[in-house]
Short mmCIF file of C-alpha atoms and ligand atoms in Angstrom, two decimals:
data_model
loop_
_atom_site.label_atom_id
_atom_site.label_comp_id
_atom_site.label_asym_id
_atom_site.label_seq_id
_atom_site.Cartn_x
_atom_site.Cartn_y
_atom_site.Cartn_z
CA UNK A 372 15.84 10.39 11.29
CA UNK A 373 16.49 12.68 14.61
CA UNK A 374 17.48 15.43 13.62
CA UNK A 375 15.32 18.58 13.37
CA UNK A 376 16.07 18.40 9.83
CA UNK A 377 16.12 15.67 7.77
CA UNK A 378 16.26 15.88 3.73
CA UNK A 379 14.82 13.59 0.97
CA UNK A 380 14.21 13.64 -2.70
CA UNK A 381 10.88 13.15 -1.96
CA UNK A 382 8.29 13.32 0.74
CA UNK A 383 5.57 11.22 0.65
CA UNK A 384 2.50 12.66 3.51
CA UNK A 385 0.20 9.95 4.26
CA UNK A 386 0.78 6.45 5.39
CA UNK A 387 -2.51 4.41 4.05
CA UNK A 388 -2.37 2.48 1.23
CA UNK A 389 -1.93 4.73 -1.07
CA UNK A 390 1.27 6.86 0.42
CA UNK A 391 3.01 3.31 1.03
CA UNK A 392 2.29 2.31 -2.14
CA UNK A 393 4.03 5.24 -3.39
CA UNK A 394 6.79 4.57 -0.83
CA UNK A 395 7.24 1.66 -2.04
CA UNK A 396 7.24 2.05 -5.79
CA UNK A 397 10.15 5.07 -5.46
CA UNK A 398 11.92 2.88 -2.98
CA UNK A 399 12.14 -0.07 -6.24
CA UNK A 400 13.46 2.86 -8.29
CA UNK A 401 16.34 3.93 -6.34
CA UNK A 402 14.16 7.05 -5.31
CA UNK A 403 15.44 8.68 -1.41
CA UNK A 404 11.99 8.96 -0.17
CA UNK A 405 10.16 9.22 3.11
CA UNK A 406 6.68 8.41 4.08
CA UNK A 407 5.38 10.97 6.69
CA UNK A 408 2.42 9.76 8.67
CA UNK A 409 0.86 11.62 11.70
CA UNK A 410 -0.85 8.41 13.52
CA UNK A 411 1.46 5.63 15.22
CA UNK A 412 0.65 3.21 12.55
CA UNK A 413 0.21 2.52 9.10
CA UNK A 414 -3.51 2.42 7.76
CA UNK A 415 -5.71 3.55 10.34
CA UNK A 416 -8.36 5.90 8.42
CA UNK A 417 -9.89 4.95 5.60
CA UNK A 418 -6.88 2.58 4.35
CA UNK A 419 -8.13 -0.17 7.53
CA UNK A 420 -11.77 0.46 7.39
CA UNK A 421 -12.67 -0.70 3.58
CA UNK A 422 -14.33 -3.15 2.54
CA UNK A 423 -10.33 -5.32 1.59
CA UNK A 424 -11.88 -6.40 -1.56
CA UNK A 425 -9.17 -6.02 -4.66
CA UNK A 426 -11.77 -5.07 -7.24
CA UNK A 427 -10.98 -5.99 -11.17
CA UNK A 428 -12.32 -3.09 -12.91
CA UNK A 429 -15.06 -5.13 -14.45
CA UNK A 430 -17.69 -2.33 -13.99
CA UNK A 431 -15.35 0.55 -14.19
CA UNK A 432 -16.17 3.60 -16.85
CA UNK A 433 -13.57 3.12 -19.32
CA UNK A 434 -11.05 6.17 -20.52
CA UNK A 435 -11.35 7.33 -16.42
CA UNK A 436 -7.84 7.56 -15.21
CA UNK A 437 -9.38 5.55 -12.13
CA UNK A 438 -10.16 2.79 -14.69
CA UNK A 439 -6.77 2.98 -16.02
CA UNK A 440 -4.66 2.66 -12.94
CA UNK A 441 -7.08 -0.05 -11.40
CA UNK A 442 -6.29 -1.84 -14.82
CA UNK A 443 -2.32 -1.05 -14.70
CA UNK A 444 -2.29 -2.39 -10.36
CA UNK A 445 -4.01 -6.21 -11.75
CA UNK A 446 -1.05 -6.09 -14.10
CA UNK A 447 1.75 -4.88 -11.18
CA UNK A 448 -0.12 -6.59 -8.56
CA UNK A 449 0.66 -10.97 -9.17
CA UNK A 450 4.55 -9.92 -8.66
CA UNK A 451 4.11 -7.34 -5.78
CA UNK A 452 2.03 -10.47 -4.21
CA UNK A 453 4.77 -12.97 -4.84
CA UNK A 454 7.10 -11.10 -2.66
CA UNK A 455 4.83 -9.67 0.17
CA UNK A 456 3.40 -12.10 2.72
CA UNK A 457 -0.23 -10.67 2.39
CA UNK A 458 -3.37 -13.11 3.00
CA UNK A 459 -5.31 -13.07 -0.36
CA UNK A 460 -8.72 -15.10 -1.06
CA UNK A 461 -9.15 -15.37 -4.59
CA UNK A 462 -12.52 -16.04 -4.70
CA UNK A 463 -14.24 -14.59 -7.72
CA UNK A 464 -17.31 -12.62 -7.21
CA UNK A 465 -20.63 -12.96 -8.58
CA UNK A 466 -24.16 -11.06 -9.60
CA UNK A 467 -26.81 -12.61 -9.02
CA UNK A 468 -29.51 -10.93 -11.20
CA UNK A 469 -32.90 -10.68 -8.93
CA UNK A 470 -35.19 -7.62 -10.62
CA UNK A 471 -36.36 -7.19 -13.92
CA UNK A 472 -34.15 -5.62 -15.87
CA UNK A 473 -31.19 -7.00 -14.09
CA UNK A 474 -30.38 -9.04 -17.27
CA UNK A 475 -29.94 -5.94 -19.20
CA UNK A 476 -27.89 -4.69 -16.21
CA UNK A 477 -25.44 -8.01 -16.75
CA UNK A 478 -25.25 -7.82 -20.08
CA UNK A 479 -24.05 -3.75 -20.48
CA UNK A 480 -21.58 -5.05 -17.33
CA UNK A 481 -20.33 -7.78 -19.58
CA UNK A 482 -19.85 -5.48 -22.27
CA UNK A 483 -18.14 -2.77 -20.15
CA UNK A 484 -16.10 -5.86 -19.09
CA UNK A 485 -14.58 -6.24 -21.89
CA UNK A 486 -13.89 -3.09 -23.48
CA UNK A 487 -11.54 -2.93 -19.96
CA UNK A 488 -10.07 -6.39 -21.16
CA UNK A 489 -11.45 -7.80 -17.53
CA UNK A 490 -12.40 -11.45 -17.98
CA UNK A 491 -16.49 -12.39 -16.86
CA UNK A 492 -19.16 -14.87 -17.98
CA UNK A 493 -22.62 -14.93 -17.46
CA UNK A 494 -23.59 -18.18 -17.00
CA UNK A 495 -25.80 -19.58 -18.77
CA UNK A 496 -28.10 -21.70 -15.96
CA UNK A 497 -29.42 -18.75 -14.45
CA UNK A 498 -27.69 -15.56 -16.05
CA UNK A 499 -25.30 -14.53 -12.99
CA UNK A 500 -22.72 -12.96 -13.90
CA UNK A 501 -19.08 -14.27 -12.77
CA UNK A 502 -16.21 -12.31 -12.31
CA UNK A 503 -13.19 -14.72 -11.44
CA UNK A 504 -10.53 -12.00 -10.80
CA UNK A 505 -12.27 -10.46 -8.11
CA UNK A 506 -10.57 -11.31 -4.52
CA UNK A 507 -10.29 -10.22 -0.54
CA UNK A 508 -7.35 -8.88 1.58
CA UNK A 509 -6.44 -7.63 4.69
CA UNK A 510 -5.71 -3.97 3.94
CA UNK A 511 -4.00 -3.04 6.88
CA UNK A 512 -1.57 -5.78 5.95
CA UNK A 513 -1.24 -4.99 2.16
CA UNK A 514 -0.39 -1.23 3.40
CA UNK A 515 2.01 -2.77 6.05
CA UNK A 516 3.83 -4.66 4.04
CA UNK A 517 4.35 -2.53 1.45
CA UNK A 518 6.02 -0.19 3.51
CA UNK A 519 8.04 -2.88 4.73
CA UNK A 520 9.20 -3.72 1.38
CA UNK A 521 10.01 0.26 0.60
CA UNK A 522 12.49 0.86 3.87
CA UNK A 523 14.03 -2.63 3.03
CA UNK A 524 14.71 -1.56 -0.09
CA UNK A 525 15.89 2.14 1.40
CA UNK A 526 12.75 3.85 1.85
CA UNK A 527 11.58 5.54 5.16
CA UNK A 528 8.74 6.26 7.73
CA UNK A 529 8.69 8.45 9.66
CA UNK A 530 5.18 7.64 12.00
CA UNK A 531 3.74 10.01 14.89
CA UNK A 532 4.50 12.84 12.47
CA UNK A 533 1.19 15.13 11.85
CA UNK A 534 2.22 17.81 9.47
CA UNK A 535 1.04 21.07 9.90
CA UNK A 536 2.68 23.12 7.39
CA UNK A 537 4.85 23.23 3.89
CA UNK A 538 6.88 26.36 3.32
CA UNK A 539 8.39 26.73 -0.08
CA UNK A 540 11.87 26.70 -0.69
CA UNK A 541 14.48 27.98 -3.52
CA UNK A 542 15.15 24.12 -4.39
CA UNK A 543 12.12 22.69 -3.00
CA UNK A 544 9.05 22.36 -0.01
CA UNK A 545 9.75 22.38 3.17
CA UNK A 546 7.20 20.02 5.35
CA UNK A 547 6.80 20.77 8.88
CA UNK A 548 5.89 18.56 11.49
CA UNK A 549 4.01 19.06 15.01
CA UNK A 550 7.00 19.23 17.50
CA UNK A 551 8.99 21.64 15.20
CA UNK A 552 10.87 19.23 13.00
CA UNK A 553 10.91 19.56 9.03
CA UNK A 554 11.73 17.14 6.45
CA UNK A 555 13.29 19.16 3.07
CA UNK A 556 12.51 17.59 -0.09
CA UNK A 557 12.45 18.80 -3.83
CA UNK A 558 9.24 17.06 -4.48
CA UNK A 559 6.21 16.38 -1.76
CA UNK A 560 3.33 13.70 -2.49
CA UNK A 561 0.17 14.46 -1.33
CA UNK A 562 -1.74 11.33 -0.71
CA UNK A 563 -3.32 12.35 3.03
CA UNK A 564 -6.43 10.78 2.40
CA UNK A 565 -9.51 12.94 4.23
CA UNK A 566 -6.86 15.39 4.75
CA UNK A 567 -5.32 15.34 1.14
CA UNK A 568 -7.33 18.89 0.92
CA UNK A 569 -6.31 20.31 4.06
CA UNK A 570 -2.61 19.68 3.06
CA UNK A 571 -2.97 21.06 -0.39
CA UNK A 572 -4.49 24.27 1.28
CA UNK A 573 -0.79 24.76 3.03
CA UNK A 574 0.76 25.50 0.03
CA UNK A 575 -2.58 28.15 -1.16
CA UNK A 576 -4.39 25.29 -3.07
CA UNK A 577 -7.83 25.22 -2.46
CA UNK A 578 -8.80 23.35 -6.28
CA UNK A 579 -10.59 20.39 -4.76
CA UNK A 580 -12.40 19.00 -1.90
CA UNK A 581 -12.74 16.12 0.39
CA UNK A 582 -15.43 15.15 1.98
CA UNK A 583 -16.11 11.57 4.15
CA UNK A 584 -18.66 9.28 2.25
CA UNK A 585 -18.79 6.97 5.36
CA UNK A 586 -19.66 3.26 4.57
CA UNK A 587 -20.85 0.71 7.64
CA UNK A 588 -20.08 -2.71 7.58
CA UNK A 589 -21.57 -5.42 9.85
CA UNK A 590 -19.50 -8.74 10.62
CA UNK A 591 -20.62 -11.92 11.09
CA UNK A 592 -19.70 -15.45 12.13
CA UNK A 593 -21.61 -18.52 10.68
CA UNK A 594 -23.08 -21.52 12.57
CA UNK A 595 -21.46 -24.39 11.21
CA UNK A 596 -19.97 -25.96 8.10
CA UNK A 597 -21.58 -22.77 6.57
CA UNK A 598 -19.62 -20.85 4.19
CA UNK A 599 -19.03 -18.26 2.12
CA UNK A 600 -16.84 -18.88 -1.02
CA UNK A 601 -17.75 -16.21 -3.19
CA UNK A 602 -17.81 -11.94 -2.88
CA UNK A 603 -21.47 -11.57 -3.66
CA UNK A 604 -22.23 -8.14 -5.94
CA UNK A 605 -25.60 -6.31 -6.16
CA UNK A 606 -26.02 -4.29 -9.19
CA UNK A 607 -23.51 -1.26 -9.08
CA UNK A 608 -24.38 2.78 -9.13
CA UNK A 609 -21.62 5.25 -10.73
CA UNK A 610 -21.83 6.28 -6.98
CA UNK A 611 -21.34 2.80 -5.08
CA UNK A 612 -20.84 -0.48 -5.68
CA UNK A 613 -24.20 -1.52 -3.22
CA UNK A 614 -23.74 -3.50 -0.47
CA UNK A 615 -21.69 -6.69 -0.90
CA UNK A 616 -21.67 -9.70 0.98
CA UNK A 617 -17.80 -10.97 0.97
CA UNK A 618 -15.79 -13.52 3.27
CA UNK A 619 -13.16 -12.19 4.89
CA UNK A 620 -9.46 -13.63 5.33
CA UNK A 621 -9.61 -14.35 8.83
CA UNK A 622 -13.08 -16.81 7.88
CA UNK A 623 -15.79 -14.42 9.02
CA UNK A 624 -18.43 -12.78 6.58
CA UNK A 625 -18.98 -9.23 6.24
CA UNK A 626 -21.77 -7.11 4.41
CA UNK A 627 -21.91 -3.33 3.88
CA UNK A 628 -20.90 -0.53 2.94
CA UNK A 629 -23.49 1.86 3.36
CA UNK A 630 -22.96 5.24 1.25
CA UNK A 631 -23.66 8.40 3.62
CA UNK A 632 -22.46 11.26 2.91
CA UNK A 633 -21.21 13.24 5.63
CA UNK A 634 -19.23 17.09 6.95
CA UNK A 635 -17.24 15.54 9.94
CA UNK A 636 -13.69 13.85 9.35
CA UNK A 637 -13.54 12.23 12.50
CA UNK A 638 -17.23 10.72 12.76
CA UNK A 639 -16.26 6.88 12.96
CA UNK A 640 -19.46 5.66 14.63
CA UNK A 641 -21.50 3.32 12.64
CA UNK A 642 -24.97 5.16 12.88
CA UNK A 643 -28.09 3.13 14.60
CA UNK A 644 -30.01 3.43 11.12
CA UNK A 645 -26.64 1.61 9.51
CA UNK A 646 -28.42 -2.03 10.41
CA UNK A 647 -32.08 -1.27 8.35
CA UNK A 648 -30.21 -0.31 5.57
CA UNK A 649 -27.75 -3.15 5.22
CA UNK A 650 -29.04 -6.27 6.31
CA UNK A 651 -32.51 -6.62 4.11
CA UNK A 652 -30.30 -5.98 1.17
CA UNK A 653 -27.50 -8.92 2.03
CA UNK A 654 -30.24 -11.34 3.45
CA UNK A 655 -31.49 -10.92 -0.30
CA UNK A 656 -27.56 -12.01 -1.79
CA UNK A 657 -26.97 -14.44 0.91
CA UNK A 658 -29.86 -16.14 3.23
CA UNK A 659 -27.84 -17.41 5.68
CA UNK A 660 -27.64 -14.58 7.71
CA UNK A 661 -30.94 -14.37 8.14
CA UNK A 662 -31.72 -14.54 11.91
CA UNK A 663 -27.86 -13.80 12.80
CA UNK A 664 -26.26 -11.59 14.85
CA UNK A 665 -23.27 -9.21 13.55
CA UNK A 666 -20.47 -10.13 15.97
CA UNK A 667 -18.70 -6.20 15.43
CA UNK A 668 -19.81 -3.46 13.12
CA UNK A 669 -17.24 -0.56 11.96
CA UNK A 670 -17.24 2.52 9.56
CA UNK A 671 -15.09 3.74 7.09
CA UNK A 672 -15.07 6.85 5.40
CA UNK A 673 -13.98 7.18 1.88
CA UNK A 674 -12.45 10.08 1.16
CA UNK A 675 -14.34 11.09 -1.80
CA UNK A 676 -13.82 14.44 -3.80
CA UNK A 677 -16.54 17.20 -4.16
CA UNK A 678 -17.38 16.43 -7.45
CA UNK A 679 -13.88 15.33 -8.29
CA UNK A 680 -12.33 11.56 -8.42
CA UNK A 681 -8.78 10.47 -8.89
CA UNK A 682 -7.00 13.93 -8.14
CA UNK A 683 -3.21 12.83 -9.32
CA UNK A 684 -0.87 15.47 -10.87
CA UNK A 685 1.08 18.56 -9.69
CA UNK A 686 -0.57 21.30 -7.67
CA UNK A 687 -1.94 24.23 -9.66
CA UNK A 688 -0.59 26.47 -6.78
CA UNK A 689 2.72 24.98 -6.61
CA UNK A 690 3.95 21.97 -9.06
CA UNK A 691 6.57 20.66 -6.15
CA UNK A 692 3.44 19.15 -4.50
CA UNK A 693 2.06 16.58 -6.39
CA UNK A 694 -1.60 15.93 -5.20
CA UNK A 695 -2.96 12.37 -5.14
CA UNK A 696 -6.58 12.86 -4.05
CA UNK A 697 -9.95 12.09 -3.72
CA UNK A 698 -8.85 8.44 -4.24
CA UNK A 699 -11.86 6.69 -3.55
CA UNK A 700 -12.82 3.02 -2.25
CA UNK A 701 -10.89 1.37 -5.47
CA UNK A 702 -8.37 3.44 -3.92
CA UNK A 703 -6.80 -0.19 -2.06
CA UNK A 704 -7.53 -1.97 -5.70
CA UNK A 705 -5.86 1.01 -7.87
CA UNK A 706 -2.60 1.91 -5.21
CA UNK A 707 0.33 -0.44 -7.11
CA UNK A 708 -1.26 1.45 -10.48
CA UNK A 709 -1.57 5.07 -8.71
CA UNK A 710 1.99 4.62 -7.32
CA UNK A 711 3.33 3.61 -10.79
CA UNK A 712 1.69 6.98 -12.42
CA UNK A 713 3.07 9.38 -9.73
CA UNK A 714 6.71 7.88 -10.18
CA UNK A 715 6.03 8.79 -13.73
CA UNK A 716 5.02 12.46 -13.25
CA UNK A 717 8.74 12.97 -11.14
CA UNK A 718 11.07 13.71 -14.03
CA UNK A 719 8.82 16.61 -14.89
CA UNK A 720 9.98 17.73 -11.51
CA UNK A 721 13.82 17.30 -11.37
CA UNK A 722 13.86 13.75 -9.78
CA UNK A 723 14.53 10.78 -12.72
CA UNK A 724 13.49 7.22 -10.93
CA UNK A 725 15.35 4.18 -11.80
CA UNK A 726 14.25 1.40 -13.33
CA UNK A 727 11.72 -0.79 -10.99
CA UNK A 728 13.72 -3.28 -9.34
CA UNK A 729 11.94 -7.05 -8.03
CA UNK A 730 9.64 -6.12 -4.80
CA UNK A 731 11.89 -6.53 -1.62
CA UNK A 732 10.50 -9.84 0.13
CA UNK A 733 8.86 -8.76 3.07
CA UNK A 734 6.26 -10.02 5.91
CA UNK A 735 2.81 -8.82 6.73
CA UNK A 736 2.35 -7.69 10.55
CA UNK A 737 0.60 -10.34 12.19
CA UNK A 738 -1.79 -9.04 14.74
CA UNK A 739 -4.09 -11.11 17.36
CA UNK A 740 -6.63 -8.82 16.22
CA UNK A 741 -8.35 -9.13 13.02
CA UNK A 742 -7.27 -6.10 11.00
CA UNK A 743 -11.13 -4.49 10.80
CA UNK A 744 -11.29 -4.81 14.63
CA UNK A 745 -7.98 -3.42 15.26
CA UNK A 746 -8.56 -0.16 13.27
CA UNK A 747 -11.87 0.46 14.13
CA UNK A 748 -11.25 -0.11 17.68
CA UNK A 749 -7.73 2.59 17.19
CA UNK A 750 -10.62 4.86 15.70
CA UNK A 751 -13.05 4.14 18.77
CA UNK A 752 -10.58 5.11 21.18
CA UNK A 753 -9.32 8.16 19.58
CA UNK A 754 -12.89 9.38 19.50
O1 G3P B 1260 -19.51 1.84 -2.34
P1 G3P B 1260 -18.22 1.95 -3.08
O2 G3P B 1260 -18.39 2.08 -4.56
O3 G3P B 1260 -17.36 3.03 -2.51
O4 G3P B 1260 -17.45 0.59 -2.93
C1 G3P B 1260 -17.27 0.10 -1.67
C2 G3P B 1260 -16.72 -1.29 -1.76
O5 G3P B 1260 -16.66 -1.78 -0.47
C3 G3P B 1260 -15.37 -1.31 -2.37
O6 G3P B 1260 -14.76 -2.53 -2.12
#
């Protein structure tokens, strides 16, 4: 796509894991769509600086529609696996209980658990509760591939394409890029991430917010035969999830995130106070880093909605942009579910997908860097 003018059905602006994950379900549906993104790669932002855990839903508030499309991705995700070449540890995760009135805690969990149909048990030896669904990816590579799969199966990307404008159109938006070019499409998806508001104020639509909750993580690397098999949980917050302690695919152990809520879009750095508030609180889940040194420590920053969450439909200011914001951390968990609802929002809009065809087979990126160096270092750089 050279020319100054290309045209699509749809547009899709941001290439994280959301925006490929919409990609990649129009793609399966016969859909013409491109993925715009303005940095050189897939899933730099908050997409490659999570936490890569693919969460089950077990604590999730049910009737949310973030509960819902976490619930509908574990039911798309097994055969969007199968075909994608995308490290997975399916570990299971567990919650320890360790303060009075943990129990209690557990037991509402358990019972939230299953009004979402998630599978848990508490065992019985010491009242933990066990959530075997619960497992660990490489984000960066889940995004990747996805993408793959979409322009195998007809999709494009167009990276190195910031947009800075979307001009409406008798039969559609038109998106413009930095350099001049524009990409015509009857319908644009707004799944920018941090920027999801600042592209949704292009077209006079100023209904929502996002701000960066930025969550530090600290790596480490155990002596040893020690191991980590499990993603350990503290006791969630409607706000966070606490810190976990999880291993990660590449066989190191990470702990974090931190929940800071910040003004600045661009503020990567993991702050000097990040350490005092993470490492008491895993040394408490998992004793064996006591006395360790992090090998790396990164940020991410969720892009979290001013008192908003899971900002999916068509723009109040103009129903051609569909607005998929304020997707949160379970945004890597929920994206095969998210990307499912917005392909079902498109025939209000003109555009009828097809029926979703098998996931095109394709290959995860390998990289010599782990995926949480390699995007925070990106972010370091950029700085
Ligand atoms: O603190 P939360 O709730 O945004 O969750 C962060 C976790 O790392 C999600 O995997």
């Amino acid at each position: 796509m050279n020319d100054a003018t290309a045209t699509t059905r749809v547009a899709v602006i941001g290439g994280g894991v959301v925006g490929t994950a919409v990609l990649h379900a129009l793609a399966h549906r016969g859909v013409d769509a491109v993925l715009i993104e303005a940095c050189d790669e897939l899933a730099l932002a908050a997409s490659g600086t999570n936490s890569g855990i693919l969460h089950t839903g077990f604590d999730s508030t049910a009737g949310e529609l973030e509960t819902a499309l976490i619930l509908r991705a574990a039911e798309l995700r097994p055969a969007v696996l199968a075909a994608l070449d995308v490290p997975v540890l399916p570990v299971g995760a567990r919650l320890q209980p360790r303060a009075e009135g943990d129990d209690a805690v557990i037991a509402a969990l358990a019972e939230n658990a299953e009004r979402n149909g998630v599978d848990v048990e508490i065992r019985t030896t010491d009242g933990a509760l066990l959530v075997p669904g619960e497992s660990v990816t490489d984000p960066v590579a889940f995004s990747s591939a996805l993408a793959a799969s979409a322009v195998a199966a007809g999709g494009s990307v167009l990276l190195d394409s910031a947009v800075i404008g979307i001009d409406r159109r008798t039969d559609g938006l038109r998106v413009v890029l930095r350099g001049g070019r524009t990409i015509d499409a009857e319908v644009v998806v707004n799944a920018a991430g941090l920027h999801a508001d600042d592209i949704a104020a292009m077209v006079g639509d100023t209904s929502f917010e996002i701000f960066p909750r930025k969550g530090e993580f600290f790596v480490f690397e155990l002596p040893g035969a020690s191991r980590l098999d499990q993603i350990l949980l503290p006791v969630p917050t409607k706000r966070t999830k606490g810190v976990l302690v999880f291993p990660t695919v590449d066989g190191r152990v990470i702990a974090g995130p931190t929940a800071c809520d910040l003004v600045d879009k661009g503020d990567w750095s993991v702050r000097s106070e990040a350490a005092a508030e993470i490492l008491p609180k895993a040394i408490a889940q998992f004793a064996e880093l006591e006395g360790l040194e992090p090998v790396f420590s990164y940020a991410g920053l969720r892009p979290a909605g001013r008192g908003s969450n899971y900002v999916i439909g068509s723009s109040s200011a103009e129903p051609r942009l569909i607005n998929v914001a304020a997707i949160r951390s379970t945004g890597l968990t929920a994206s095969l579910g998210i990307a499912d609802h917005v392909a079902g929002l498109l025939p209000a809009l003109g555009v009828e997908p097809g029926e979703p065809r098998p996931t095109v087979e394709a290959g995860a990126p390998r990289t010599a860097t782990p995926w949480w160096q390699r995007t925070a270092g990106r972010l370091a750089a950029r700085a």
